[in-house]
Coordinates of C-alpha atoms in Angstrom, one line a residue:
M1267 CA -10.1 129.8 25.8
Q1268 CA -13.8 129.5 27.1
N1269 CA -13.4 125.5 27.4
I1270 CA -10.0 125.9 29.2
S1271 CA -11.5 128.2 31.8
Q1272 CA -14.2 126.3 32.4
R1273 CA -12.0 123.2 33.0
F1274 CA -10.3 125.1 35.6
S1275 CA -13.2 126.9 37.4
F1276 CA -13.3 124.9 40.6
D1277 CA -12.9 126.1 44.1
Y1278 CA -9.1 125.6 44.7
D1279 CA -7.2 126.2 47.7
L1280 CA -4.0 125.5 49.5
N1281 CA -5.1 122.2 50.3
A1282 CA -6.0 121.1 46.8
L1283 CA -2.8 122.8 45.7
R1284 CA -0.7 120.7 48.2
G1285 CA -2.3 117.5 47.2
D1286 CA -2.3 118.3 43.1
V1287 CA 2.1 118.8 44.2
F1288 CA 2.3 115.4 45.7
G1289 CA 0.0 113.7 43.1
G1290 CA 2.0 115.2 40.1
L1291 CA 5.5 114.5 41.6
T1292 CA 4.5 110.9 42.8
A1293 CA 3.0 110.4 39.0
A1294 CA 6.3 112.0 37.3
V1295 CA 8.4 109.2 39.8
V1296 CA 6.3 106.5 39.0
G1297 CA 6.0 107.0 35.1
L1298 CA 9.4 107.9 34.6
P1299 CA 10.9 104.6 34.2
V1300 CA 7.8 103.1 32.7
A1301 CA 7.9 105.8 30.0
L1302 CA 11.7 104.9 29.2
A1303 CA 11.0 101.2 29.1
F1304 CA 8.0 101.7 26.8
G1305 CA 9.8 103.7 24.6
V1306 CA 12.4 101.2 24.1
A1307 CA 9.7 98.4 23.7
S1308 CA 8.1 100.4 21.0
G1309 CA 11.0 100.4 19.0
L1310 CA 11.2 104.6 18.9
G1311 CA 13.9 104.8 21.9
A1312 CA 13.7 106.0 25.4
V1313 CA 13.6 109.4 24.8
A1314 CA 10.3 109.2 22.5
G1315 CA 8.7 107.4 25.8
I1316 CA 9.7 110.6 27.5
Y1317 CA 8.3 113.0 24.9
G1318 CA 5.2 111.1 24.8
A1319 CA 4.9 111.2 28.2
I1320 CA 5.3 114.9 28.2
A1321 CA 3.0 115.8 25.2
V1322 CA -0.2 113.5 26.0
G1323 CA 0.1 113.9 30.1
F1324 CA 0.0 117.9 29.5
F1325 CA -2.5 118.3 26.6
A1326 CA -4.9 115.7 27.8
A1327 CA -4.6 117.3 31.3
I1328 CA -5.9 121.1 29.8
F1329 CA -8.4 119.7 27.1
G1330 CA -9.3 116.5 28.5
G1331 CA -12.7 115.5 30.2
T1332 CA -11.2 113.3 33.2
K1333 CA -9.9 115.9 36.0
S1334 CA -7.9 113.5 38.0
Q1335 CA -6.4 111.5 35.1
I1336 CA -3.0 111.3 34.4
S1337 CA -2.1 110.3 30.8
G1338 CA 1.2 108.9 29.0
P1339 CA 2.8 106.0 27.3
T1340 CA 0.5 102.6 27.9
G1341 CA 1.4 99.0 27.4
P1342 CA -1.6 98.7 24.7
M1343 CA 0.0 101.7 22.7
A1344 CA 3.5 100.5 23.1
V1345 CA 2.8 97.4 21.4
A1346 CA 0.7 98.8 18.8
M1347 CA 3.7 101.1 18.1
A1348 CA 5.9 98.7 18.0
T1349 CA 3.7 96.8 15.2
I1350 CA 3.5 100.1 13.3
V1351 CA 7.5 100.4 13.7
T1352 CA 8.0 97.1 12.5
L1353 CA 5.6 97.6 9.4
T1354 CA 7.0 101.2 8.3
G1355 CA 10.6 100.2 9.0
P1356 CA 13.3 101.9 11.3
E1357 CA 14.6 104.1 8.8
N1358 CA 11.2 105.4 8.0
L1359 CA 10.3 106.9 11.6
G1360 CA 8.9 110.0 9.8
D1361 CA 5.8 107.9 8.4
A1362 CA 5.2 105.9 11.8
F1363 CA 5.1 109.7 13.6
A1364 CA 2.7 110.6 10.7
I1365 CA 0.4 107.8 11.7
V1366 CA 0.7 109.1 15.3
I1367 CA -0.6 112.6 14.2
L1368 CA -3.1 111.1 11.9
A1369 CA -4.6 108.8 15.2
G1370 CA -4.4 112.3 17.1
I1371 CA -6.7 113.8 14.5
I1372 CA -9.1 110.8 14.3
Q1373 CA -9.4 110.9 18.4
I1374 CA -10.5 114.6 18.2
L1375 CA -13.0 113.8 15.4
L1376 CA -14.8 110.9 17.5
G1377 CA -14.6 113.5 20.3
V1378 CA -16.4 115.9 18.4
L1379 CA -18.8 113.4 16.8
K1380 CA -19.5 112.3 20.7
I1381 CA -18.8 108.7 19.9
G1382 CA -17.0 108.6 23.3
R1383 CA -19.8 107.1 25.5
F1384 CA -20.1 104.2 23.0
V1385 CA -16.7 102.7 24.2
A1386 CA -18.9 102.0 27.4
Y1387 CA -21.0 99.5 25.5
T1388 CA -17.9 97.3 24.8
P1389 CA -18.6 94.2 26.7
Y1390 CA -16.4 93.2 30.0
S1391 CA -15.0 90.1 28.3
V1392 CA -13.8 91.6 25.3
I1393 CA -12.0 94.2 27.2
S1394 CA -10.6 91.7 29.4
G1395 CA -9.4 89.4 26.5
F1396 CA -7.4 92.4 24.9
M1397 CA -6.0 93.7 27.8
S1398 CA -4.8 90.4 29.1
G1399 CA -3.4 89.6 25.3
I1400 CA -1.5 92.9 25.6
G1401 CA 0.2 91.8 29.2
V1402 CA 0.9 88.6 27.3
I1403 CA 2.6 90.3 24.6
I1404 CA 4.4 92.4 26.5
I1405 CA 5.6 89.5 28.5
I1406 CA 6.8 87.7 25.3
L1407 CA 8.5 90.4 23.7
Q1408 CA 10.8 91.2 26.8
I1409 CA 12.1 87.7 27.5
L1410 CA 15.0 88.3 25.1
P1411 CA 16.3 91.6 26.8
F1412 CA 15.5 89.8 30.2
I1413 CA 18.4 87.3 29.0
G1414 CA 20.5 89.8 27.5
Q1415 CA 19.6 89.6 23.9
A1416 CA 18.4 92.1 21.3
G1417 CA 14.6 92.0 20.6
A1418 CA 13.3 90.5 17.7
S1419 CA 11.2 91.2 15.1
G1420 CA 8.0 89.7 13.8
G1421 CA 6.0 90.5 17.0
P1422 CA 5.1 88.0 19.7
I1423 CA 5.7 85.0 17.0
G1424 CA 9.0 86.2 15.8
A1425 CA 10.4 86.7 19.4
I1426 CA 9.2 83.1 20.2
Q1427 CA 10.7 81.5 17.4
A1428 CA 14.0 83.5 18.6
W1429 CA 14.0 82.0 21.9
P1430 CA 16.1 78.9 21.1
E1431 CA 19.1 81.2 19.9
G1432 CA 18.8 83.6 22.6
F1433 CA 18.8 81.1 25.2
A1434 CA 21.7 79.5 23.6
N1435 CA 23.9 82.9 23.9
F1436 CA 22.2 83.5 27.7
G1437 CA 23.6 86.4 29.3
I1438 CA 24.4 85.9 33.0
S1439 CA 24.9 89.6 33.7
A1440 CA 21.5 90.7 31.9
F1441 CA 19.8 87.8 33.6
I1442 CA 21.1 88.8 37.1
I1443 CA 20.1 92.5 36.6
A1444 CA 16.8 91.9 35.3
L1445 CA 15.7 89.1 37.9
A1446 CA 16.9 91.6 40.6
T1447 CA 14.8 94.5 39.0
L1448 CA 11.9 92.2 39.0
L1449 CA 12.1 91.0 42.5
M1450 CA 12.5 94.4 43.6
G1451 CA 9.4 95.7 41.5
I1452 CA 7.4 92.4 43.2
F1453 CA 8.3 92.7 46.6
W1454 CA 9.0 96.1 47.4
P1455 CA 7.2 96.8 50.7
Q1456 CA 3.6 98.4 50.0
R1457 CA 4.2 100.5 53.1
F1458 CA 7.3 102.4 51.2
N1459 CA 5.7 103.2 48.1
R1460 CA 4.7 106.9 49.5
Y1461 CA 8.3 107.4 49.8
L1462 CA 10.3 105.6 46.8
P1463 CA 7.6 103.8 44.3
S1464 CA 8.3 100.4 43.4
T1465 CA 8.9 101.0 39.8
L1466 CA 11.7 103.6 40.7
A1467 CA 13.4 101.6 43.3
A1468 CA 13.3 98.7 40.5
L1469 CA 15.0 101.0 38.4
L1470 CA 17.4 102.0 40.7
T1471 CA 18.4 98.5 41.5
G1472 CA 19.0 97.2 38.1
T1473 CA 21.0 100.3 37.0
L1474 CA 23.1 100.1 40.5
I1475 CA 24.2 96.7 39.9
A1476 CA 25.1 97.4 36.4
V1477 CA 27.0 100.4 37.3
L1478 CA 28.9 98.3 40.3
V1479 CA 29.7 95.5 37.7
T1480 CA 31.4 98.1 35.4
Q1481 CA 33.1 99.8 38.2
F1482 CA 34.6 96.7 39.6
A1483 CA 34.9 95.1 36.3
I1484 CA 33.3 91.4 37.6
P1485 CA 34.4 89.3 34.6
L1486 CA 31.0 87.2 35.0
L1487 CA 28.9 89.9 35.0
E1488 CA 30.2 92.0 32.2
G1489 CA 28.3 92.8 28.9
A1490 CA 24.9 93.6 29.9
P1491 CA 23.5 96.0 26.9
V1492 CA 22.4 99.9 28.2
I1493 CA 20.2 102.3 26.4
G1494 CA 23.4 104.4 25.0
D1495 CA 23.2 108.0 24.5
V1496 CA 19.9 109.7 24.7
P1497 CA 19.4 113.2 23.3
S1498 CA 18.8 115.6 26.0
G1499 CA 16.9 119.3 25.6
L1500 CA 13.9 120.1 24.1
P1501 CA 12.3 117.9 20.9
N1502 CA 12.5 119.4 17.4
I1503 CA 9.0 119.7 15.6
V1504 CA 9.0 118.1 12.5
L1505 CA 6.2 118.6 10.0
P1506 CA 5.2 115.6 8.1
H1507 CA 5.2 115.4 4.7
F1508 CA 1.7 113.4 3.8
T1509 CA 1.6 111.9 0.4
T1510 CA -1.3 110.3 -1.1
D1511 CA 0.0 106.8 -0.5
L1512 CA 1.0 107.4 2.7
L1513 CA -2.3 108.7 3.8
V1514 CA -4.1 105.5 2.1
N1515 CA -1.4 103.2 4.2
A1516 CA -2.0 104.9 7.3
V1517 CA -5.6 105.5 7.6
Q1518 CA -5.8 101.4 9.2
P1519 CA -3.2 101.9 11.6
A1520 CA -4.0 105.4 12.6
L1521 CA -7.6 104.0 13.2
I1522 CA -6.4 101.4 15.6
I1523 CA -4.1 103.4 17.5
A1524 CA -7.0 105.9 17.7
L1525 CA -9.3 103.2 19.1
L1526 CA -6.8 101.5 21.4
G1527 CA -6.2 105.2 22.9
S1528 CA -9.7 106.0 23.1
I1529 CA -10.6 102.7 25.0
D1530 CA -7.8 102.5 27.0
S1531 CA -8.5 106.4 28.0
L1532 CA -11.8 106.0 29.0
L1533 CA -11.5 102.7 30.9
T1534 CA -8.9 104.5 32.7
S1535 CA -11.5 107.4 33.3
L1536 CA -13.9 104.9 34.9
I1537 CA -11.4 104.0 37.3
A1538 CA -10.9 107.4 38.4
D1539 CA -14.7 108.1 38.5
S1540 CA -15.0 105.0 41.0
M1541 CA -12.2 106.3 43.0
T1542 CA -13.6 110.0 42.9
R1543 CA -17.5 109.5 42.6
T1544 CA -17.5 111.9 40.1
R1545 CA -18.2 111.8 36.4
H1546 CA -15.9 112.2 33.5
N1547 CA -16.9 113.7 30.0
P1548 CA -16.0 110.8 27.5
N1549 CA -16.0 113.2 24.4
K1550 CA -13.7 115.9 25.9
E1551 CA -11.5 113.2 27.3
L1552 CA -11.1 112.1 23.3
I1553 CA -10.4 115.6 22.4
G1554 CA -7.9 115.8 25.0
Q1555 CA -6.1 112.7 24.3
G1556 CA -6.2 113.5 20.5
I1557 CA -4.6 116.9 20.9
G1558 CA -1.9 115.1 23.2
N1559 CA -1.1 112.1 20.3
S1560 CA -1.0 114.7 17.6
I1561 CA 1.7 116.9 19.6
A1562 CA 3.4 113.9 20.3
G1563 CA 3.6 113.0 16.8
L1564 CA 5.0 116.1 16.0
I1565 CA 7.9 115.9 18.6
G1566 CA 8.9 112.3 17.9
G1567 CA 7.2 111.1 21.1
L1568 CA 5.2 107.5 21.8
P1569 CA 1.5 108.2 21.6
G1570 CA -0.2 107.7 24.8
A1571 CA -3.5 107.0 26.2
G1572 CA -4.9 107.5 30.4
A1573 CA -2.3 105.4 32.2
T1574 CA -4.3 103.4 35.3
L1575 CA -1.0 103.5 37.4
G1576 CA -0.1 106.8 36.9
T1577 CA -4.0 107.8 37.6
V1578 CA -4.2 105.6 40.6
V1579 CA -0.9 106.7 41.8
N1580 CA -2.0 110.4 41.7
L1581 CA -5.5 109.9 43.5
R1582 CA -3.6 108.1 46.2
A1583 CA -1.0 110.8 46.7
G1584 CA -3.9 113.5 46.8
G1585 CA -4.3 114.7 43.0
R1586 CA -7.4 116.1 42.5
T1587 CA -7.8 118.3 39.4
P1588 CA -5.8 118.8 36.2
V1589 CA -3.4 120.9 37.9
S1590 CA -1.8 117.7 39.0
G1591 CA -1.3 116.3 35.6
V1592 CA 0.2 119.5 34.2
I1593 CA 2.5 119.3 37.3
R1594 CA 3.8 115.9 36.3
A1595 CA 4.3 117.0 32.8
L1596 CA 6.5 119.8 33.7
I1597 CA 8.3 117.7 36.2
L1598 CA 9.2 115.2 33.6
L1599 CA 10.2 118.1 30.7
A1600 CA 12.6 119.6 33.5
L1601 CA 14.1 116.2 33.9
V1602 CA 14.2 115.7 30.2
L1603 CA 16.5 118.9 29.8
G1604 CA 19.4 116.9 31.4
I1605 CA 18.8 113.7 31.7
G1606 CA 20.5 112.0 28.9
R1607 CA 23.8 111.5 30.5
Y1608 CA 22.2 109.5 33.6
V1609 CA 19.7 107.6 31.5
E1610 CA 22.4 106.2 29.2
N1611 CA 23.7 103.9 31.8
I1612 CA 20.4 102.1 32.7
P1613 CA 20.7 98.6 31.1
H1614 CA 18.0 97.1 28.7
A1615 CA 17.7 94.1 31.2
A1616 CA 16.5 96.4 33.9
L1617 CA 13.8 97.9 31.8
A1618 CA 12.6 94.6 30.7
G1619 CA 12.5 93.7 34.2
I1620 CA 10.1 96.6 34.6
L1621 CA 8.1 95.6 31.8
I1622 CA 7.5 92.3 32.7
K1623 CA 6.0 93.3 36.1
V1624 CA 3.7 95.9 34.3
G1625 CA 2.7 93.2 31.8
W1626 CA 1.8 90.9 34.6
D1627 CA -0.2 93.7 36.4
I1628 CA -1.8 94.5 32.8
I1629 CA -3.2 90.6 32.6
D1630 CA -7.0 91.1 34.1
W1631 CA -6.3 88.4 36.8
R1632 CA -10.0 89.6 38.4
F1633 CA -11.6 87.7 35.2
I1634 CA -9.2 84.9 35.2
T1635 CA -9.4 83.7 38.8
R1636 CA -13.2 83.7 38.2
I1637 CA -13.0 81.9 34.8
H1638 CA -14.5 78.8 35.9
R1639 CA -17.4 80.5 36.8
V1640 CA -18.0 82.9 33.8
Q1641 CA -21.0 81.8 31.6
V1642 CA -19.7 79.9 28.3
E1643 CA -20.4 82.5 26.0
H1644 CA -18.5 85.2 27.7
L1645 CA -15.8 82.9 28.5
I1646 CA -15.3 82.1 24.5
V1647 CA -15.5 85.7 23.6
M1648 CA -12.5 86.5 26.2
V1649 CA -10.4 83.6 25.2
I1650 CA -10.6 84.8 21.1
T1651 CA -10.1 88.0 21.8
M1652 CA -6.8 87.3 24.0
F1653 CA -5.8 84.7 21.3
L1654 CA -6.2 86.9 18.4
T1655 CA -4.8 89.9 20.1
V1656 CA -1.3 87.7 20.9
F1657 CA -1.3 85.5 18.0
L1658 CA -2.6 87.5 14.7
D1659 CA -3.0 91.3 14.8
L1660 CA -4.2 94.3 16.8
V1661 CA -6.8 95.1 14.2
T1662 CA -8.6 91.7 14.1
A1663 CA -8.6 91.6 18.0
V1664 CA -10.3 95.4 18.1
A1665 CA -12.4 94.5 15.6
I1666 CA -14.0 91.7 17.5
G1667 CA -13.9 93.7 20.5
L1668 CA -15.8 96.3 19.4
I1669 CA -18.8 94.0 17.9
A1670 CA -19.7 96.3 15.2
A1671 CA -23.4 94.8 15.3
G1672 CA -23.7 95.4 19.4
M1673 CA -22.4 98.7 18.8
A1674 CA -25.2 99.4 16.6
T1675 CA -28.2 98.5 18.5
A1676 CA -26.8 99.5 21.8
R1677 CA -28.0 102.5 22.4
Q1678 CA -31.9 101.2 21.6
L1679 CA -31.4 98.3 24.0
E1680 CA -30.1 101.1 26.5
R1681 CA -33.2 103.0 26.3
L1682 CA -35.4 100.0 26.7
E1683 CA -33.5 98.7 29.9
L1684 CA -33.6 101.9 31.5
D1685 CA -37.5 102.2 31.2
S1686 CA -37.9 99.0 33.3
V1687 CA -35.5 100.5 36.0
I1688 CA -37.7 102.0 38.9
S1689 CA -35.7 103.7 41.4
V1690 CA -38.0 105.9 44.0
P1691 CA -37.7 106.9 47.6
I1692 CA -40.7 105.8 49.5
L1693 CA -42.4 107.7 52.0
D1694 CA -42.1 106.1 55.2
Q1695 CA -45.5 106.0 56.3
V1696 CA -46.7 104.9 52.9
F1697 CA -43.7 101.9 52.9
F1698 CA -44.4 100.9 56.6
S1699 CA -48.1 101.2 56.4
G1700 CA -49.6 98.4 58.9
Y1701 CA -47.0 98.9 61.3
K1702 CA -46.9 100.5 64.9
A1703 CA -43.8 102.2 64.1
A1704 CA -45.5 104.4 61.1
R1705 CA -47.5 106.3 63.6
D1706 CA -44.5 108.1 65.0
M1707 CA -42.8 108.6 62.0
D1708 CA -42.4 112.3 60.1
L1709 CA -44.8 112.9 57.2
F1710 CA -42.3 113.6 54.7
S1711 CA -39.1 110.9 56.1
A1712 CA -38.2 108.4 53.3
H1713 CA -35.4 106.5 55.0
V1714 CA -35.9 103.5 52.8
G1715 CA -35.3 103.6 48.8
M1716 CA -36.3 101.1 46.2
V1717 CA -34.4 100.1 43.0
A1718 CA -36.6 97.5 40.9
L1719 CA -35.1 95.9 37.9
R1720 CA -37.5 94.4 35.8
G1721 CA -36.7 92.5 32.8
S1722 CA -33.1 92.3 31.4
F1723 CA -29.9 94.0 31.9
T1724 CA -26.6 93.9 29.9
V1725 CA -23.8 95.7 29.1
S1726 CA -26.1 98.2 27.1
S1727 CA -27.3 99.9 30.3
S1728 CA -24.8 99.2 32.6
S1729 CA -22.7 102.5 32.2
R1730 CA -26.0 104.7 32.5
L1731 CA -27.2 102.4 35.5
I1732 CA -24.7 103.1 38.0
T1733 CA -24.4 106.5 37.1
T1734 CA -28.4 106.8 37.6
L1735 CA -28.7 104.9 40.6
S1736 CA -25.6 106.1 42.7
E1737 CA -27.0 109.3 43.8
D1738 CA -30.5 107.7 44.7
I1739 CA -28.5 105.1 46.5
R1740 CA -26.5 107.8 48.6
E1741 CA -29.8 109.5 49.9
H1742 CA -31.2 107.0 52.3
D1743 CA -30.3 104.8 54.9
V1744 CA -31.6 101.7 53.5
I1745 CA -31.8 100.4 49.9
V1746 CA -34.1 97.8 48.7
L1747 CA -32.9 96.2 45.3
D1748 CA -35.6 93.8 44.0
F1749 CA -35.0 91.4 41.4
T1750 CA -38.5 89.8 41.8
D1751 CA -39.4 91.0 38.0
T1752 CA -35.5 90.6 36.7
V1753 CA -35.4 88.2 33.9
Y1754 CA -31.4 88.3 32.5
I1755 CA -28.3 89.9 33.6
D1756 CA -24.9 89.5 31.7
D1757 CA -21.6 90.0 33.2
S1758 CA -21.1 93.7 33.0
A1759 CA -24.6 94.5 34.6
A1760 CA -23.5 92.1 37.5
L1761 CA -20.6 94.0 37.7
V1762 CA -22.4 97.1 38.0
V1763 CA -24.6 95.8 40.7
E1764 CA -21.5 94.7 42.8
Q1765 CA -20.4 98.5 42.2
M1766 CA -23.7 99.5 43.5
I1767 CA -23.6 97.7 46.5
D1768 CA -20.1 99.0 46.8
V1769 CA -21.3 102.6 46.7
A1770 CA -24.1 101.8 49.1
I1771 CA -21.9 100.2 51.6
G1772 CA -19.0 103.1 51.1
E1773 CA -22.2 105.7 52.3
E1774 CA -23.2 103.2 55.0
T1775 CA -26.5 102.5 53.4
K1776 CA -27.6 98.9 54.4
C1777 CA -28.9 96.8 51.2
I1778 CA -31.7 94.2 51.3
L1779 CA -31.9 92.2 48.3
V1780 CA -35.4 91.1 47.3
G1781 CA -36.8 88.4 44.9
L1782 CA -33.4 87.3 43.8
G1783 CA -33.2 83.9 41.9
G1784 CA -33.1 82.0 38.6
V1785 CA -30.4 83.5 35.9
P1786 CA -29.6 86.5 37.3
E1787 CA -28.7 85.2 40.8
T1788 CA -26.7 82.9 38.9
A1789 CA -24.8 85.5 37.4
L1790 CA -24.4 87.7 40.4
R1791 CA -23.1 84.9 42.3
A1792 CA -20.7 83.3 39.8
L1793 CA -18.8 86.7 39.5
N1794 CA -18.9 86.9 43.6
A1795 CA -21.1 90.2 42.8
I1796 CA -23.5 89.9 46.0
N1797 CA -20.5 88.4 48.4
R1798 CA -20.6 91.5 50.6
I1799 CA -24.4 91.2 51.2
P1800 CA -25.0 88.8 54.3
E1801 CA -27.6 85.9 53.4
E1802 CA -29.9 87.3 56.2
H1803 CA -30.2 90.4 53.8
M1804 CA -31.9 88.5 51.1
V1805 CA -35.1 87.8 51.2
G1806 CA -38.1 86.5 49.1
D1807 CA -40.8 89.0 48.9
L1808 CA -41.5 92.8 49.8
E1809 CA -43.5 92.3 52.8
S1810 CA -40.2 90.1 54.4
A1811 CA -37.7 93.2 53.3
K1812 CA -40.2 95.7 55.5
V1813 CA -39.6 93.9 58.6
L1814 CA -35.9 93.8 57.6
A1815 CA -35.8 97.3 57.1
L1816 CA -37.5 98.3 60.3
E1817 CA -35.0 96.2 62.0
M1818 CA -32.1 97.9 60.5
L1819 CA -33.5 101.4 61.4
G1820 CA -33.9 100.3 65.0
L1821 CA -37.9 100.3 64.8
D1822 CA -40.6 98.2 66.3
T1823 CA -41.6 95.6 63.8
E1824 CA -44.9 94.8 65.2
R1825 CA -48.1 94.9 63.2
E1826 CA -50.9 97.2 63.8
I1827 CA -54.1 95.2 65.1
A1828 CA -56.9 95.5 62.8
P1829 CA -60.0 96.4 64.6
S1830 CA -62.8 93.5 64.6
Q1831 CA -65.7 93.5 62.7
D1832 CA -67.9 92.2 65.4
A1833 CA -66.6 94.6 68.3
P1834 CA -69.1 96.4 69.9
N1835 CA -69.4 100.0 69.0
A1836 CA -67.9 102.2 72.1
D1837 CA -70.8 105.1 71.0
Q1838 CA -73.8 102.6 71.4

């Protein structure tokens, strides 16, 4: 109880409540069609998606470590669950839900053992490949429902093998519904999202077309499959019967679910941190996600994780505390108590249209559009991870993604790399010594901060680097990033440098880059990490940086005139 009270021990007023209500309501509206779609795609049914959104969303909000995060079914978890349902068989869903419960328990243990922070060590190229692979899988699996055919078993390969027969029995009705849904999701005006989110507009469009077809009995457009009967009311709690054989067979898929959910959630937490300029507690977040997934398994719900779309929508609508996540879960609970008769007429094709748009958005286009500039080794890792995710199995992809050897040494590398960072405020009279402007400066003023990156910087230190330096950056009018002694920067550290620059620009702090060259400059320019810094703000040495800083502060750049040794002494 003490943890819960601490979780909600914040200054709360009417404005905060209003933001949380709007945030929770908007996230619920956006999350409803996505939860339905992921439930169907997983093989558990539409109601399982709703139950998962309620359970994971509610308990992760209360017990988790990211105040503004919205949790629920996500693409990676739906794909992983579809694989598990295929392995256990649709007739043995009890075993599948037992795996979900075990996965939740593993997540709780990961949080208790304080392993959450190690997720930050996963290289960005691996995460990019895995997420892009998940997006490709979602698109592949939804092609058949998009043309009015039942989904095929056997994952992406099975779906591809079933395409010839599916296109031979092309369903024009389902295709028109799916295409209309997809186009509505793509072209829905951004300015209307605050009134009606694009996902809900797309769902309403597809459903309305299906209803009109049924109502007016249009022969050409009849026959699009619909969800059908969906149970309403509170879910039943089913205690799984764990046997020795089940536990042995369940450990590996449960571990994969747990790791996928953990990575997905903590990546979303980092996005929430960047938007709110706060810092989440990764270990508490894993505990909250684990509790939510365990409860989801008990009530027949789809496992979930931190949902990037829901979290961003919540924040943009004003949600800033766990109350928004609780409100969102309660709204979904109220809907599910009487939603069955309305949901049963939603066509599978409409959900396919929504999911194809979701899959497209999950693909890491940010990385792919820069792929010709990425260092070869990072590109190879990204492509291999994506290929294994799509065409082999999630187990192998996650194993490569985590890279056990890198995880084992990452903490030592982090300590060594952070020891090479110098981040200090510099007294104006010291920094500008030798310039006339220094004479009139306050003795204790420090308008300029210096961040010197010495040595190598990799994914090992990138997470702590931005956390450590962000506060220092905000305290100054000018920040000098000194790369004179920087030897190496990898893609993750390059993106952190970009984030530091973004923080400075957001705080109206001017940036000066000193001594940038060689491999660090190549890495930063390859990923466009320093594009927001004008070329005239990049100088070769510290003396040039002093002159530029004086100009930025609107001060005199003239140097003091040193007294001549040959000048006569006035006292003589």
